[in-house]
Amino acid sequence: SPRQPRASIVRSRRRPRGCLGEDTCRRPPVGAMKEMFQDMYYQLKEMRPRTLAHQVLNLCMIVCSALMIWKSLMVLTESESPVVVVLSGSMEPAFHRGDILFLHMGYAPFRAGDIVVFKVADRDIPIVHRVIKVHEKPTGVVDILTKGDNNSVDDRGLYAAGQSWINKEHIIGRAKGYLPYIGMVTIIMNDYPLLKYCLVGLMGLFVLTSKE
């Protein structure tokens, strides 16, 4: 009797982790980043001097545009710092760490309940707290006392030595709006300066190697 053919055996091949199909697989993230930087390096290396100068001008224009927008906001808001980031929880629950505040000074008199951002001597970082007392003197000088909503005492301990009040010249602006938690990016970059420099450098490389 003729020999029966053996049943063909088909072995299933396991698809490598991260593959999209039989012949297409995702590259590891580290490898993709390395290849991206290599591409940027070779693009800069092979770029003609005239093209490189054009890209550098584009980068300068972006920086100048950002500065012009910031200066315009300073004029419109009458504040030296139109946007600030909340760095502590002293104003919770009104504002949380990482919230971005939009400031406007204006000419209206200060009143208890206003949320202001102010600077005091020997402190580089401005403070955002609420006005709790206002004393208007006959001479026109206005004394202001502030306190954090989440603090148990007023801010006299934060003012300069021998200072019990702040005045209008100490105030940067009044909080008029906010975006929650968006400023955490700024806080992280300030806590890790190396990360900030890497991100700025990476953005510069993207602009220099962009083809548009």
PDB file of N, CA, C and O in Angstrom, residues 162-207:
ATOM      1  N   GLY A 162      12.055  94.739  60.716  1.00  0.00           N
ATOM      2  CA  GLY A 162      11.494  96.017  61.132  1.00  0.00           C
ATOM      3  C   GLY A 162      10.343  96.506  60.267  1.00  0.00           C
ATOM      4  O   GLY A 162       9.829  97.596  60.496  1.00  0.00           O
ATOM      5  N   GLN A 163       9.913  95.709  59.278  1.00  0.00           N
ATOM      6  CA  GLN A 163       8.818  96.102  58.389  1.00  0.00           C
ATOM      7  C   GLN A 163       7.535  95.392  58.808  1.00  0.00           C
ATOM      8  O   GLN A 163       7.491  94.173  58.927  1.00  0.00           O
ATOM      9  N   SER A 164       6.482  96.171  59.047  1.00  0.00           N
ATOM     10  CA  SER A 164       5.205  95.605  59.471  1.00  0.00           C
ATOM     11  C   SER A 164       4.151  95.644  58.380  1.00  0.00           C
ATOM     12  O   SER A 164       3.106  94.997  58.498  1.00  0.00           O
ATOM     13  N   TRP A 165       4.396  96.419  57.315  1.00  0.00           N
ATOM     14  CA  TRP A 165       3.447  96.565  56.215  1.00  0.00           C
ATOM     15  C   TRP A 165       4.200  96.566  54.894  1.00  0.00           C
ATOM     16  O   TRP A 165       5.400  96.830  54.859  1.00  0.00           O
ATOM     17  N   ILE A 166       3.469  96.310  53.835  1.00  0.00           N
ATOM     18  CA  ILE A 166       4.037  96.528  52.507  1.00  0.00           C
ATOM     19  C   ILE A 166       3.274  97.675  51.856  1.00  0.00           C
ATOM     20  O   ILE A 166       2.170  98.038  52.301  1.00  0.00           O
ATOM     21  N   ASN A 167       3.870  98.258  50.823  1.00  0.00           N
ATOM     22  CA  ASN A 167       3.254  99.377  50.115  1.00  0.00           C
ATOM     23  C   ASN A 167       3.116  99.034  48.628  1.00  0.00           C
ATOM     24  O   ASN A 167       3.540  97.966  48.182  1.00  0.00           O
ATOM     25  N   LYS A 168       2.534  99.962  47.903  1.00  0.00           N
ATOM     26  CA  LYS A 168       2.256  99.699  46.493  1.00  0.00           C
ATOM     27  C   LYS A 168       3.519  99.387  45.708  1.00  0.00           C
ATOM     28  O   LYS A 168       3.506  98.579  44.773  1.00  0.00           O
ATOM     29  N   GLU A 169       4.647 100.008  46.073  1.00  0.00           N
ATOM     30  CA  GLU A 169       5.884  99.773  45.328  1.00  0.00           C
ATOM     31  C   GLU A 169       6.405  98.345  45.491  1.00  0.00           C
ATOM     32  O   GLU A 169       7.239  97.892  44.698  1.00  0.00           O
ATOM     33  N   HIS A 170       5.927  97.650  46.513  1.00  0.00           N
ATOM     34  CA  HIS A 170       6.338  96.250  46.689  1.00  0.00           C
ATOM     35  C   HIS A 170       5.508  95.285  45.841  1.00  0.00           C
ATOM     36  O   HIS A 170       5.900  94.127  45.656  1.00  0.00           O
ATOM     37  N   ILE A 171       4.368  95.727  45.349  1.00  0.00           N
ATOM     38  CA  ILE A 171       3.411  94.828  44.691  1.00  0.00           C
ATOM     39  C   ILE A 171       3.669  94.783  43.192  1.00  0.00           C
ATOM     40  O   ILE A 171       3.830  95.813  42.528  1.00  0.00           O
ATOM     41  N   ILE A 172       3.714  93.566  42.655  1.00  0.00           N
ATOM     42  CA  ILE A 172       3.931  93.347  41.222  1.00  0.00           C
ATOM     43  C   ILE A 172       2.612  93.407  40.460  1.00  0.00           C
ATOM     44  O   ILE A 172       2.532  93.929  39.357  1.00  0.00           O
ATOM     45  N   GLY A 173       1.562  92.846  41.048  1.00  0.00           N
ATOM     46  CA  GLY A 173       0.265  92.844  40.373  1.00  0.00           C
ATOM     47  C   GLY A 173      -0.766  92.085  41.179  1.00  0.00           C
ATOM     48  O   GLY A 173      -0.459  91.466  42.200  1.00  0.00           O
ATOM     49  N   ARG A 174      -2.015  92.135  40.713  1.00  0.00           N
ATOM     50  CA  ARG A 174      -3.108  91.403  41.347  1.00  0.00           C
ATOM     51  C   ARG A 174      -3.479  90.212  40.478  1.00  0.00           C
ATOM     52  O   ARG A 174      -3.497  90.311  39.244  1.00  0.00           O
ATOM     53  N   ALA A 175      -3.792  89.100  41.117  1.00  0.00           N
ATOM     54  CA  ALA A 175      -4.176  87.903  40.381  1.00  0.00           C
ATOM     55  C   ALA A 175      -5.571  88.084  39.795  1.00  0.00           C
ATOM     56  O   ALA A 175      -6.524  88.384  40.503  1.00  0.00           O
ATOM     57  N   LYS A 176      -5.668  87.907  38.462  1.00  0.00           N
ATOM     58  CA  LYS A 176      -6.935  88.069  37.767  1.00  0.00           C
ATOM     59  C   LYS A 176      -7.428  86.774  37.134  1.00  0.00           C
ATOM     60  O   LYS A 176      -8.585  86.690  36.706  1.00  0.00           O
ATOM     61  N   GLY A 177      -6.585  85.773  37.061  1.00  0.00           N
ATOM     62  CA  GLY A 177      -6.970  84.492  36.477  1.00  0.00           C
ATOM     63  C   GLY A 177      -5.858  83.478  36.702  1.00  0.00           C
ATOM     64  O   GLY A 177      -4.747  83.837  37.114  1.00  0.00           O
ATOM     65  N   TYR A 178      -6.158  82.221  36.440  1.00  0.00           N
ATOM     66  CA  TYR A 178      -5.139  81.198  36.660  1.00  0.00           C
ATOM     67  C   TYR A 178      -5.436  79.956  35.808  1.00  0.00           C
ATOM     68  O   TYR A 178      -6.554  79.737  35.343  1.00  0.00           O
ATOM     69  N   LEU A 179      -4.376  79.160  35.612  1.00  0.00           N
ATOM     70  CA  LEU A 179      -4.481  77.845  34.972  1.00  0.00           C
ATOM     71  C   LEU A 179      -3.920  76.822  35.949  1.00  0.00           C
ATOM     72  O   LEU A 179      -2.772  76.956  36.391  1.00  0.00           O
ATOM     73  N   PRO A 180      -4.682  75.810  36.324  1.00  0.00           N
ATOM     74  CA  PRO A 180      -4.215  74.868  37.347  1.00  0.00           C
ATOM     75  C   PRO A 180      -3.097  73.948  36.854  1.00  0.00           C
ATOM     76  O   PRO A 180      -3.181  73.381  35.769  1.00  0.00           O
ATOM     77  N   TYR A 181      -2.041  73.865  37.657  1.00  0.00           N
ATOM     78  CA  TYR A 181      -0.971  72.873  37.546  1.00  0.00           C
ATOM     79  C   TYR A 181      -0.106  72.993  36.285  1.00  0.00           C
ATOM     80  O   TYR A 181       0.850  72.216  36.128  1.00  0.00           O
ATOM     81  N   ILE A 182      -0.383  73.921  35.387  1.00  0.00           N
ATOM     82  CA  ILE A 182       0.419  74.036  34.170  1.00  0.00           C
ATOM     83  C   ILE A 182       1.856  74.431  34.504  1.00  0.00           C
ATOM     84  O   ILE A 182       2.796  74.055  33.801  1.00  0.00           O
ATOM     85  N   GLY A 183       2.036  75.156  35.586  1.00  0.00           N
ATOM     86  CA  GLY A 183       3.365  75.625  35.946  1.00  0.00           C
ATOM     87  C   GLY A 183       4.276  74.578  36.554  1.00  0.00           C
ATOM     88  O   GLY A 183       5.429  74.877  36.868  1.00  0.00           O
ATOM     89  N   MET A 184       3.802  73.342  36.719  1.00  0.00           N
ATOM     90  CA  MET A 184       4.667  72.288  37.258  1.00  0.00           C
ATOM     91  C   MET A 184       5.869  72.043  36.363  1.00  0.00           C
ATOM     92  O   MET A 184       6.937  71.647  36.827  1.00  0.00           O
ATOM     93  N   VAL A 185       5.705  72.292  35.062  1.00  0.00           N
ATOM     94  CA  VAL A 185       6.837  72.139  34.135  1.00  0.00           C
ATOM     95  C   VAL A 185       7.953  73.102  34.522  1.00  0.00           C
ATOM     96  O   VAL A 185       9.134  72.731  34.567  1.00  0.00           O
ATOM     97  N   THR A 186       7.595  74.352  34.826  1.00  0.00           N
ATOM     98  CA  THR A 186       8.587  75.341  35.242  1.00  0.00           C
ATOM     99  C   THR A 186       9.248  74.946  36.551  1.00  0.00           C
ATOM    100  O   THR A 186      10.470  75.087  36.718  1.00  0.00           O
ATOM    101  N   ILE A 187       8.461  74.434  37.490  1.00  0.00           N
ATOM    102  CA  ILE A 187       9.015  74.034  38.783  1.00  0.00           C
ATOM    103  C   ILE A 187      10.010  72.889  38.608  1.00  0.00           C
ATOM    104  O   ILE A 187      11.101  72.885  39.199  1.00  0.00           O
ATOM    105  N   ILE A 188       9.669  71.911  37.787  1.00  0.00           N
ATOM    106  CA  ILE A 188      10.563  70.772  37.556  1.00  0.00           C
ATOM    107  C   ILE A 188      11.860  71.241  36.907  1.00  0.00           C
ATOM    108  O   ILE A 188      12.958  70.805  37.291  1.00  0.00           O
ATOM    109  N   MET A 189      11.755  72.149  35.938  1.00  0.00           N
ATOM    110  CA  MET A 189      12.974  72.630  35.273  1.00  0.00           C
ATOM    111  C   MET A 189      13.845  73.452  36.215  1.00  0.00           C
ATOM    112  O   MET A 189      15.070  73.432  36.109  1.00  0.00           O
ATOM    113  N   ASN A 190      13.224  74.182  37.154  1.00  0.00           N
ATOM    114  CA  ASN A 190      14.014  74.923  38.137  1.00  0.00           C
ATOM    115  C   ASN A 190      14.673  73.989  39.151  1.00  0.00           C
ATOM    116  O   ASN A 190      15.782  74.257  39.626  1.00  0.00           O
ATOM    117  N   ASP A 191      13.990  72.897  39.484  1.00  0.00           N
ATOM    118  CA  ASP A 191      14.561  71.930  40.422  1.00  0.00           C
ATOM    119  C   ASP A 191      15.693  71.115  39.781  1.00  0.00           C
ATOM    120  O   ASP A 191      16.596  70.662  40.478  1.00  0.00           O
ATOM    121  N   TYR A 192      15.609  70.941  38.458  1.00  0.00           N
ATOM    122  CA  TYR A 192      16.625  70.161  37.739  1.00  0.00           C
ATOM    123  C   TYR A 192      17.155  71.015  36.582  1.00  0.00           C
ATOM    124  O   TYR A 192      16.697  70.881  35.442  1.00  0.00           O
ATOM    125  N   PRO A 193      18.124  71.902  36.859  1.00  0.00           N
ATOM    126  CA  PRO A 193      18.624  72.816  35.817  1.00  0.00           C
ATOM    127  C   PRO A 193      19.175  72.089  34.598  1.00  0.00           C
ATOM    128  O   PRO A 193      19.053  72.590  33.480  1.00  0.00           O
ATOM    129  N   LEU A 194      19.775  70.912  34.803  1.00  0.00           N
ATOM    130  CA  LEU A 194      20.320  70.175  33.665  1.00  0.00           C
ATOM    131  C   LEU A 194      19.226  69.811  32.670  1.00  0.00           C
ATOM    132  O   LEU A 194      19.419  69.900  31.448  1.00  0.00           O
ATOM    133  N   LEU A 195      18.071  69.433  33.190  1.00  0.00           N
ATOM    134  CA  LEU A 195      16.937  69.115  32.324  1.00  0.00           C
ATOM    135  C   LEU A 195      16.502  70.351  31.539  1.00  0.00           C
ATOM    136  O   LEU A 195      16.173  70.261  30.345  1.00  0.00           O
ATOM    137  N   LYS A 196      16.521  71.506  32.188  1.00  0.00           N
ATOM    138  CA  LYS A 196      16.133  72.744  31.513  1.00  0.00           C
ATOM    139  C   LYS A 196      17.083  73.038  30.358  1.00  0.00           C
ATOM    140  O   LYS A 196      16.644  73.366  29.250  1.00  0.00           O
ATOM    141  N   TYR A 197      18.393  72.911  30.609  1.00  0.00           N
ATOM    142  CA  TYR A 197      19.357  73.189  29.548  1.00  0.00           C
ATOM    143  C   TYR A 197      19.224  72.191  28.394  1.00  0.00           C
ATOM    144  O   TYR A 197      19.371  72.564  27.225  1.00  0.00           O
ATOM    145  N   CYS A 198      18.945  70.941  28.736  1.00  0.00           N
ATOM    146  CA  CYS A 198      18.777  69.924  27.684  1.00  0.00           C
ATOM    147  C   CYS A 198      17.559  70.236  26.819  1.00  0.00           C
ATOM    148  O   CYS A 198      17.614  70.124  25.588  1.00  0.00           O
ATOM    149  N   LEU A 199      16.455  70.632  27.441  1.00  0.00           N
ATOM    150  CA  LEU A 199      15.245  70.936  26.682  1.00  0.00           C
ATOM    151  C   LEU A 199      15.444  72.162  25.799  1.00  0.00           C
ATOM    152  O   LEU A 199      15.007  72.178  24.643  1.00  0.00           O
ATOM    153  N   VAL A 200      16.106  73.189  26.346  1.00  0.00           N
ATOM    154  CA  VAL A 200      16.360  74.393  25.542  1.00  0.00           C
ATOM    155  C   VAL A 200      17.272  74.063  24.366  1.00  0.00           C
ATOM    156  O   VAL A 200      17.043  74.505  23.229  1.00  0.00           O
ATOM    157  N   GLY A 201      18.320  73.271  24.630  1.00  0.00           N
ATOM    158  CA  GLY A 201      19.221  72.872  23.558  1.00  0.00           C
ATOM    159  C   GLY A 201      18.520  72.039  22.497  1.00  0.00           C
ATOM    160  O   GLY A 201      18.761  72.200  21.297  1.00  0.00           O
ATOM    161  N   LEU A 202      17.631  71.143  22.948  1.00  0.00           N
ATOM    162  CA  LEU A 202      16.887  70.302  22.007  1.00  0.00           C
ATOM    163  C   LEU A 202      15.957  71.145  21.136  1.00  0.00           C
ATOM    164  O   LEU A 202      15.849  70.914  19.919  1.00  0.00           O
ATOM    165  N   MET A 203      15.302  72.122  21.738  1.00  0.00           N
ATOM    166  CA  MET A 203      14.434  73.004  20.954  1.00  0.00           C
ATOM    167  C   MET A 203      15.243  73.785  19.930  1.00  0.00           C
ATOM    168  O   MET A 203      14.807  73.979  18.778  1.00  0.00           O
ATOM    169  N   GLY A 204      16.432  74.233  20.332  1.00  0.00           N
ATOM    170  CA  GLY A 204      17.297  74.942  19.392  1.00  0.00           C
ATOM    171  C   GLY A 204      17.714  74.058  18.228  1.00  0.00           C
ATOM    172  O   GLY A 204      17.746  74.501  17.076  1.00  0.00           O
ATOM    173  N   LEU A 205      18.034  72.793  18.525  1.00  0.00           N
ATOM    174  CA  LEU A 205      18.403  71.859  17.454  1.00  0.00           C
ATOM    175  C   LEU A 205      17.254  71.628  16.498  1.00  0.00           C
ATOM    176  O   LEU A 205      17.453  71.544  15.279  1.00  0.00           O
ATOM    177  N   PHE A 206      16.040  71.489  17.040  1.00  0.00           N
ATOM    178  CA  PHE A 206      14.874  71.295  16.171  1.00  0.00           C
ATOM    179  C   PHE A 206      14.700  72.474  15.207  1.00  0.00           C
ATOM    180  O   PHE A 206      14.388  72.289  14.034  1.00  0.00           O
ATOM    181  N   VAL A 207      14.889  73.689  15.731  1.00  0.00           N
ATOM    182  CA  VAL A 207      14.737  74.872  14.874  1.00  0.00           C
ATOM    183  C   VAL A 207      15.827  74.914  13.813  1.00  0.00           C
ATOM    184  O   VAL A 207      15.568  75.189  12.634  1.00  0.00           O
TER     185      VAL A 207
END
